[in-house]
Tab-separated table of C-alpha atoms in Angstrom:
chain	number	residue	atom	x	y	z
A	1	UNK	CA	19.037	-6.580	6.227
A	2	UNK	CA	17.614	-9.735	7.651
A	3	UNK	CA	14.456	-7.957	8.933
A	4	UNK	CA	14.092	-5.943	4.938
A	5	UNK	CA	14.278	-9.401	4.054
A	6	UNK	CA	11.337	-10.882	6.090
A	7	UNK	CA	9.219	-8.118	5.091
A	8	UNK	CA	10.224	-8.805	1.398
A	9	UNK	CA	9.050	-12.300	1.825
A	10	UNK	CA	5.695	-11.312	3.625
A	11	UNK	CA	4.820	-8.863	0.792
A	12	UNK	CA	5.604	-11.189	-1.461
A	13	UNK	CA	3.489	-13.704	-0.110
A	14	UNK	CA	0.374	-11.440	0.506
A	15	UNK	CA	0.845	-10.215	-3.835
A	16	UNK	CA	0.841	-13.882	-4.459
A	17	UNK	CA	-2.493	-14.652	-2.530
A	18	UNK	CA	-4.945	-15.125	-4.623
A	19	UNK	CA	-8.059	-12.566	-5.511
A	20	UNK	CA	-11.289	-13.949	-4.031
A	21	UNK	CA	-15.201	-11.883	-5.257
A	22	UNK	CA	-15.294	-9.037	-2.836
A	23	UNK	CA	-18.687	-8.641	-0.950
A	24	UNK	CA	-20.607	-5.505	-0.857
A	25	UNK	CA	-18.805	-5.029	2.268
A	26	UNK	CA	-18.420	-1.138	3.407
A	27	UNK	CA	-15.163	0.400	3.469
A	28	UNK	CA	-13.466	0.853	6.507
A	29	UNK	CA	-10.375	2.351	7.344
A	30	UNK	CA	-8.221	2.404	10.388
A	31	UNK	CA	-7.425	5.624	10.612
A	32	UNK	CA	-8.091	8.187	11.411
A	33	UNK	CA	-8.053	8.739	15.167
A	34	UNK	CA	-6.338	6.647	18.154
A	35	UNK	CA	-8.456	3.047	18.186
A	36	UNK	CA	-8.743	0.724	16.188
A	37	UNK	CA	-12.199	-0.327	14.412
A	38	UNK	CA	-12.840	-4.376	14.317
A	39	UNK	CA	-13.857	-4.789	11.071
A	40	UNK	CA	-11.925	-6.810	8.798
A	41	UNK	CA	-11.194	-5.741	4.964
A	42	UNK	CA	-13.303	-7.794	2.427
A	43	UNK	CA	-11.545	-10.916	0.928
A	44	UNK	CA	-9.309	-10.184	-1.972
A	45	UNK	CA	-8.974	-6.316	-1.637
A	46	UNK	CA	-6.348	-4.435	-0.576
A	47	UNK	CA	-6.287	-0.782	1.320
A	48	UNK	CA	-3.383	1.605	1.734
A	49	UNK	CA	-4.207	4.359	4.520
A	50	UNK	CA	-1.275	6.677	4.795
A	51	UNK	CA	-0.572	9.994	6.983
A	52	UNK	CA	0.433	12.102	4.488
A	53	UNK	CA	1.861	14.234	7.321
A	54	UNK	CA	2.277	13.937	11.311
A	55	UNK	CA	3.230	16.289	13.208
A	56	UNK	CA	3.634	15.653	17.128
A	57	UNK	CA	4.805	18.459	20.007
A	58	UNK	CA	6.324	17.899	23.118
A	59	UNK	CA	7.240	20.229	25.417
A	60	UNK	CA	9.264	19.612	29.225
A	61	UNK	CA	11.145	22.196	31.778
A	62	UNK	CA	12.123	24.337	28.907
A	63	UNK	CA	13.251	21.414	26.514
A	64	UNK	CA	11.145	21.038	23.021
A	65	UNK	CA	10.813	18.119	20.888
A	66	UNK	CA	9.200	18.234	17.193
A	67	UNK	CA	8.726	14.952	15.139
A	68	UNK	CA	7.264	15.080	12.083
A	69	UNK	CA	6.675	11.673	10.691
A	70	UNK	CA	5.824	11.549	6.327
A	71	UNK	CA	4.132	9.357	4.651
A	72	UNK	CA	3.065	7.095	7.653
A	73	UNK	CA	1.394	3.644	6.202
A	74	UNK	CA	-0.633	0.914	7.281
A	75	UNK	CA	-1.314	-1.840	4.058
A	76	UNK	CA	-4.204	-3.940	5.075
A	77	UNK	CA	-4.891	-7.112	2.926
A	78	UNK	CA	-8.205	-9.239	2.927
A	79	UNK	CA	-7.056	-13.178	3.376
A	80	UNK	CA	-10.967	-14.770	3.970
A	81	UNK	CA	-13.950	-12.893	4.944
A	82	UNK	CA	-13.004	-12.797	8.884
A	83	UNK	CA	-9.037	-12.463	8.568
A	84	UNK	CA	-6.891	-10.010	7.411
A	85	UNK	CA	-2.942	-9.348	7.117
A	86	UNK	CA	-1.180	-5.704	7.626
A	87	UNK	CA	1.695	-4.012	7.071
A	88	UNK	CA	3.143	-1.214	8.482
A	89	UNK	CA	5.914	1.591	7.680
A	90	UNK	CA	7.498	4.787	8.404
A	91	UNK	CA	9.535	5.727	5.418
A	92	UNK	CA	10.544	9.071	6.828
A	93	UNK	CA	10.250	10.837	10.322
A	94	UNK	CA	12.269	13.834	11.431
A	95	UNK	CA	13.327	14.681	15.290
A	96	UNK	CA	14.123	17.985	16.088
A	97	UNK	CA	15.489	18.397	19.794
A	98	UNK	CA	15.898	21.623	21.377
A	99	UNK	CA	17.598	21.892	25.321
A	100	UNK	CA	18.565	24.873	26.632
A	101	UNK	CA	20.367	26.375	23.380
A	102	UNK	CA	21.883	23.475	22.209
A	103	UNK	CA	19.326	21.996	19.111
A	104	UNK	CA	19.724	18.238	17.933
A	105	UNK	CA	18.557	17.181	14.729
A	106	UNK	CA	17.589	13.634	13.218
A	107	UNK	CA	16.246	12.421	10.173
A	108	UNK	CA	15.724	8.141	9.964
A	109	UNK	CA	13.582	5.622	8.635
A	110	UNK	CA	11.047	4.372	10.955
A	111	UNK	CA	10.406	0.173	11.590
A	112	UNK	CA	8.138	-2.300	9.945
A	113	UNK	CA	5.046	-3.484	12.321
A	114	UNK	CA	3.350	-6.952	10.856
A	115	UNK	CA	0.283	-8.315	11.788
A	116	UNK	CA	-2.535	-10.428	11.747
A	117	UNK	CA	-6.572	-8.957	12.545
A	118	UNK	CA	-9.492	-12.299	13.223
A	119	UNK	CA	-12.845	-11.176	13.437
A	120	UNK	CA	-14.571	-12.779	16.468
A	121	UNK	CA	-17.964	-11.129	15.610
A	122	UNK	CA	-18.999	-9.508	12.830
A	123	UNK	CA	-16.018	-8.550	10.256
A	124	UNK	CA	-17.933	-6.227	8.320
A	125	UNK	CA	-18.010	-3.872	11.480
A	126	UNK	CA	-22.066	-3.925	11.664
A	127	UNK	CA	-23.311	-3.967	15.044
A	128	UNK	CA	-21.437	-5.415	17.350
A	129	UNK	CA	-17.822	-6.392	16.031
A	130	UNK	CA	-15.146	-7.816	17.923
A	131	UNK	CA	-12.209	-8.902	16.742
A	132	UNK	CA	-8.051	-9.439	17.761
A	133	UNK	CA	-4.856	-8.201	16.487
A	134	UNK	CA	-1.484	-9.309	17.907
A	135	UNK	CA	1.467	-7.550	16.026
A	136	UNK	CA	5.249	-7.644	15.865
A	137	UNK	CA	7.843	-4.644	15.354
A	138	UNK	CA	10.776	-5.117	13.577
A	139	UNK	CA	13.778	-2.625	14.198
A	140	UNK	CA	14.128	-2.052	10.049
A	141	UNK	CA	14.463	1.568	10.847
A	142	UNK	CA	16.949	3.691	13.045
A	143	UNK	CA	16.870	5.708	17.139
A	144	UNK	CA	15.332	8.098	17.388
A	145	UNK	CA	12.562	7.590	14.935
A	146	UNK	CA	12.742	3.198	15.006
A	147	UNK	CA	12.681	2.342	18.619
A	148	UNK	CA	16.289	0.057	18.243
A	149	UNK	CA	14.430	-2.913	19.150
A	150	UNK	CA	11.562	-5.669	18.282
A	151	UNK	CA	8.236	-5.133	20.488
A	152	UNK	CA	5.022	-6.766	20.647
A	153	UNK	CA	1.658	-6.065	21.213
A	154	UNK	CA	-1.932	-7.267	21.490
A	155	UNK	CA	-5.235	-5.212	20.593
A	156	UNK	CA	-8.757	-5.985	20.737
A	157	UNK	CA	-10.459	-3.756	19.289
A	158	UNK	CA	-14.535	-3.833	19.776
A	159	UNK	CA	-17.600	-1.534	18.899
A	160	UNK	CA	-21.131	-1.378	18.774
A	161	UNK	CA	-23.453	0.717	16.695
A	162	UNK	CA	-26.302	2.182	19.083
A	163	UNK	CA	-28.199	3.079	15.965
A	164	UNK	CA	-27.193	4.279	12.216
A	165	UNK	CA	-25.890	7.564	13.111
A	166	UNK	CA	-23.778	6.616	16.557
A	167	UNK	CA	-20.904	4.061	17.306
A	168	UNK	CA	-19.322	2.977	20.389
A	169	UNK	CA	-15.857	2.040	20.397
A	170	UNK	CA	-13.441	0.494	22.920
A	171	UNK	CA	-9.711	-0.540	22.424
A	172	UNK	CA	-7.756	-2.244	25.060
A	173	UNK	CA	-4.081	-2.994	24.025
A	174	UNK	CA	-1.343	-4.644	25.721
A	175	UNK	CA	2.308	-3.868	24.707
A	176	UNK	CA	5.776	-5.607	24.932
A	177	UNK	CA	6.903	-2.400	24.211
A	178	UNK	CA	10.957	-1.466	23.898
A	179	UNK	CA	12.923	0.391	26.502
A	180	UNK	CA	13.616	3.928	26.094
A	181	UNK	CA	17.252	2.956	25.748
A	182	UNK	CA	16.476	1.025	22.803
A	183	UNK	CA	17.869	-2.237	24.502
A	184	UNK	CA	15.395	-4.543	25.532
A	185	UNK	CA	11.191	-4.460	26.416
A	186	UNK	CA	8.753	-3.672	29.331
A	187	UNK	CA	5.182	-3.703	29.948
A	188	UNK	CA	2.644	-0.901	28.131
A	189	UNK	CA	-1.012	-1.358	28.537
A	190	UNK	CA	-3.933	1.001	27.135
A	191	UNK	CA	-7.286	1.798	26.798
A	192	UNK	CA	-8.935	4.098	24.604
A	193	UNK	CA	-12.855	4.705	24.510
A	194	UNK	CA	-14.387	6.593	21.165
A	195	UNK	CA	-17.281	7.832	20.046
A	196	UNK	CA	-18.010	7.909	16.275
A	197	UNK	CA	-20.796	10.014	14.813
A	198	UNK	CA	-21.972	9.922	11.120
A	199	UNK	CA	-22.769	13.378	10.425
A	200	UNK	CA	-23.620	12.664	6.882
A	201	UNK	CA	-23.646	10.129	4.771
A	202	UNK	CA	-19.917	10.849	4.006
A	203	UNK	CA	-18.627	12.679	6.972
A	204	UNK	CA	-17.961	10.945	10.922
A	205	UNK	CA	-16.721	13.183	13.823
A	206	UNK	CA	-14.397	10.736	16.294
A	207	UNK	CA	-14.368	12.035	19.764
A	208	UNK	CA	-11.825	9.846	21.972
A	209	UNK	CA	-10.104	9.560	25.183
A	210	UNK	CA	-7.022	6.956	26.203
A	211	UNK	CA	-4.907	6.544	28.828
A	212	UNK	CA	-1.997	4.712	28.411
A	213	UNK	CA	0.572	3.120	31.434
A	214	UNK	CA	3.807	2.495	30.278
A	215	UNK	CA	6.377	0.497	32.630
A	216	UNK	CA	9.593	1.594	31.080
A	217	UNK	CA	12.746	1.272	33.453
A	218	UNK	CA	14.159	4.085	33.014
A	219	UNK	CA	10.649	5.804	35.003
A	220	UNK	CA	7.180	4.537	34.737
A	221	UNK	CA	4.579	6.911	33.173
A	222	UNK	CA	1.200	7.686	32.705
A	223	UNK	CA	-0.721	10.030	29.857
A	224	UNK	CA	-3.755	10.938	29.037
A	225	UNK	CA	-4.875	11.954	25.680
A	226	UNK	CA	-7.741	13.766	24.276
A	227	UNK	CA	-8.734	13.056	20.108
A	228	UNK	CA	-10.694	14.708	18.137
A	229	UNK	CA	-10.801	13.573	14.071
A	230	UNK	CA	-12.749	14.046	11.348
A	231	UNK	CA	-13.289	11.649	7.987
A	232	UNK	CA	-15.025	12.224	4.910
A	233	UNK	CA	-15.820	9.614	1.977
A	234	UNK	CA	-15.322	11.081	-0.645
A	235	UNK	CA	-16.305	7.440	-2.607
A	236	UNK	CA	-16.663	4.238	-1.916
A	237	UNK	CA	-13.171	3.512	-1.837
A	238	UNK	CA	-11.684	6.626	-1.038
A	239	UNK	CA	-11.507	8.996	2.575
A	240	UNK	CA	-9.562	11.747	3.192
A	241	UNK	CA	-9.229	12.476	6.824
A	242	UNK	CA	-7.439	15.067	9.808
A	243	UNK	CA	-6.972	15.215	13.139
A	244	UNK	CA	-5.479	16.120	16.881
A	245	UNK	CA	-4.836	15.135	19.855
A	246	UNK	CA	-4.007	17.137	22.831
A	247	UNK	CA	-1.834	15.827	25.937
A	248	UNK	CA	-3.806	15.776	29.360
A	249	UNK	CA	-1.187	14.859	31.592
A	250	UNK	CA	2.185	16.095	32.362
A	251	UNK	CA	3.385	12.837	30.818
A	252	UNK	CA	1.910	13.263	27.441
A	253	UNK	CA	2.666	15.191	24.680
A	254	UNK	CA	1.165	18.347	24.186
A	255	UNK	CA	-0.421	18.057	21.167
A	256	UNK	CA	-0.653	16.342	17.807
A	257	UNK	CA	-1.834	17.393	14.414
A	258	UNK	CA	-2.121	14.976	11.091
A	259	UNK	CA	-4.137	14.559	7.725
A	260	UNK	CA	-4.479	11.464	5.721
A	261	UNK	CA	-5.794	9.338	2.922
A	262	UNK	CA	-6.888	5.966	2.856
A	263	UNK	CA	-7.542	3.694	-0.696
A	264	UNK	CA	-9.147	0.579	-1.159
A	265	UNK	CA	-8.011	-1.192	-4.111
């Protein structure tokens, strides 16, 4: 209750800052796809960018695990024109585990991430943008869908436009992440290089790679994913997006499918 109650204060905080004259800054959402842009939401407005549905498969020896994760959300509020404050929920997520013919089932609230992005270079995202983002977990939700413990993490997220139509992007992140077990946190670092191309006016194709090494105790691993997403504007303050990502490595998942929707307000 002590964590709902932190988040209750931060939210209440963030509605109480007050409304500064937008700029005739671009939208830009985070999602979809694995990075994370560095441009910073204009002072004053608010987006919501929400997975309306996630849906991730893993398969191992024979064993199967499903989790579906709903309504998936990320709120990102525009404090000054370089810094912005997030919030971030899983209401739902379901777990379905199947070994050998035994089949466990689990349906939980997921945890609350805060966090904090400063523009180092260019917060609207235009040419070369640079910016940081260290976060915090807190275990509102439940095992298996909340990890049972607080984490930490860093990102940096940077990219460069090579012209109107192309954009670089690179996304190095560095994780106090929590132990399998739940109980306690380990070293996860990642990297994740994208390439972002405008198609249209209203419609980018994200090509991605990352590879991620995670340190947990109970066995260290290391996976390598492959993204491939798809966004279209359909305004200036609304996108509708989709996605997937297949597993390259044995420790990965095999693949993962989503859609969204992103609003700025």
């Amino acid at each position: 209750m002590r964590w709902m109650g932190c988040g209750a204060m931060v939210l209440g905080l963030l509605a109480a800052t007050p409304a500064m004259a937008a700029d005739d800054r671009d939208y830009c959402p985070e999602r979809p796809g694995l990075g994370t842009p560095a441009c910073i939401v204009s002072p004053g407005r608010v987006s919501v960018e929400t997975a309306l549905a996630d849906w991730t498969l893993d398969r191992s020896a024979g064993d199967r695990t499903d989790i579906v994760l709903i309504g998936d959300t990320l709120v990102r509020v525009g404090l000054t024109d370089t810094v912005e404050a997030q919030i971030g929920w899983t209401p739902y997520g379901s777990v379905r585990e199947r070994s050998g013919g035994s089949v466990d089932r689990a349906g939980r609230v997921g945890d609350v991430t805060l966090g904090i992005k400063a523009s180092l270079a260019s917060p609207d995202g235009k040419g070369l943008s640079i910016a940081v983002l260290p976060f915090v977990t807190l275990p509102v939700g439940r095992m298996p869908v909340g990890a049972g413990d607080w984490g930490a993490g860093l990102v940096v997220p940077v990219t460069y436009d090579l012209n109107d139509s192309v954009n670089l992007q690179f996304t190095p992140e560095v994780d106090a992440a929590v132990d399998q077990d739940g109980n306690g946190r380990h070293v996860a670092v990642s990297g994740i290089a994208g390439l972002g191309l405008a198609l249209s006016r209203a419609v980018t194709l994200t090509v991605e790679g990352e590879v991620l090494r995670d340190d947990d105790p109970s066995g260290k691993t290391v996976q390598g994913l492959a993204s491939l997403s798809l966004a279209w504007m359909a305004n200036d303050d609304l996108q509708l997006d989709s996605g997937a990502v297949a597993g390259l490595t044995r420790d990965a998942p095999d693949v993962e499918l989503y859609v969204g929707i992103s609003r700025r307000f």
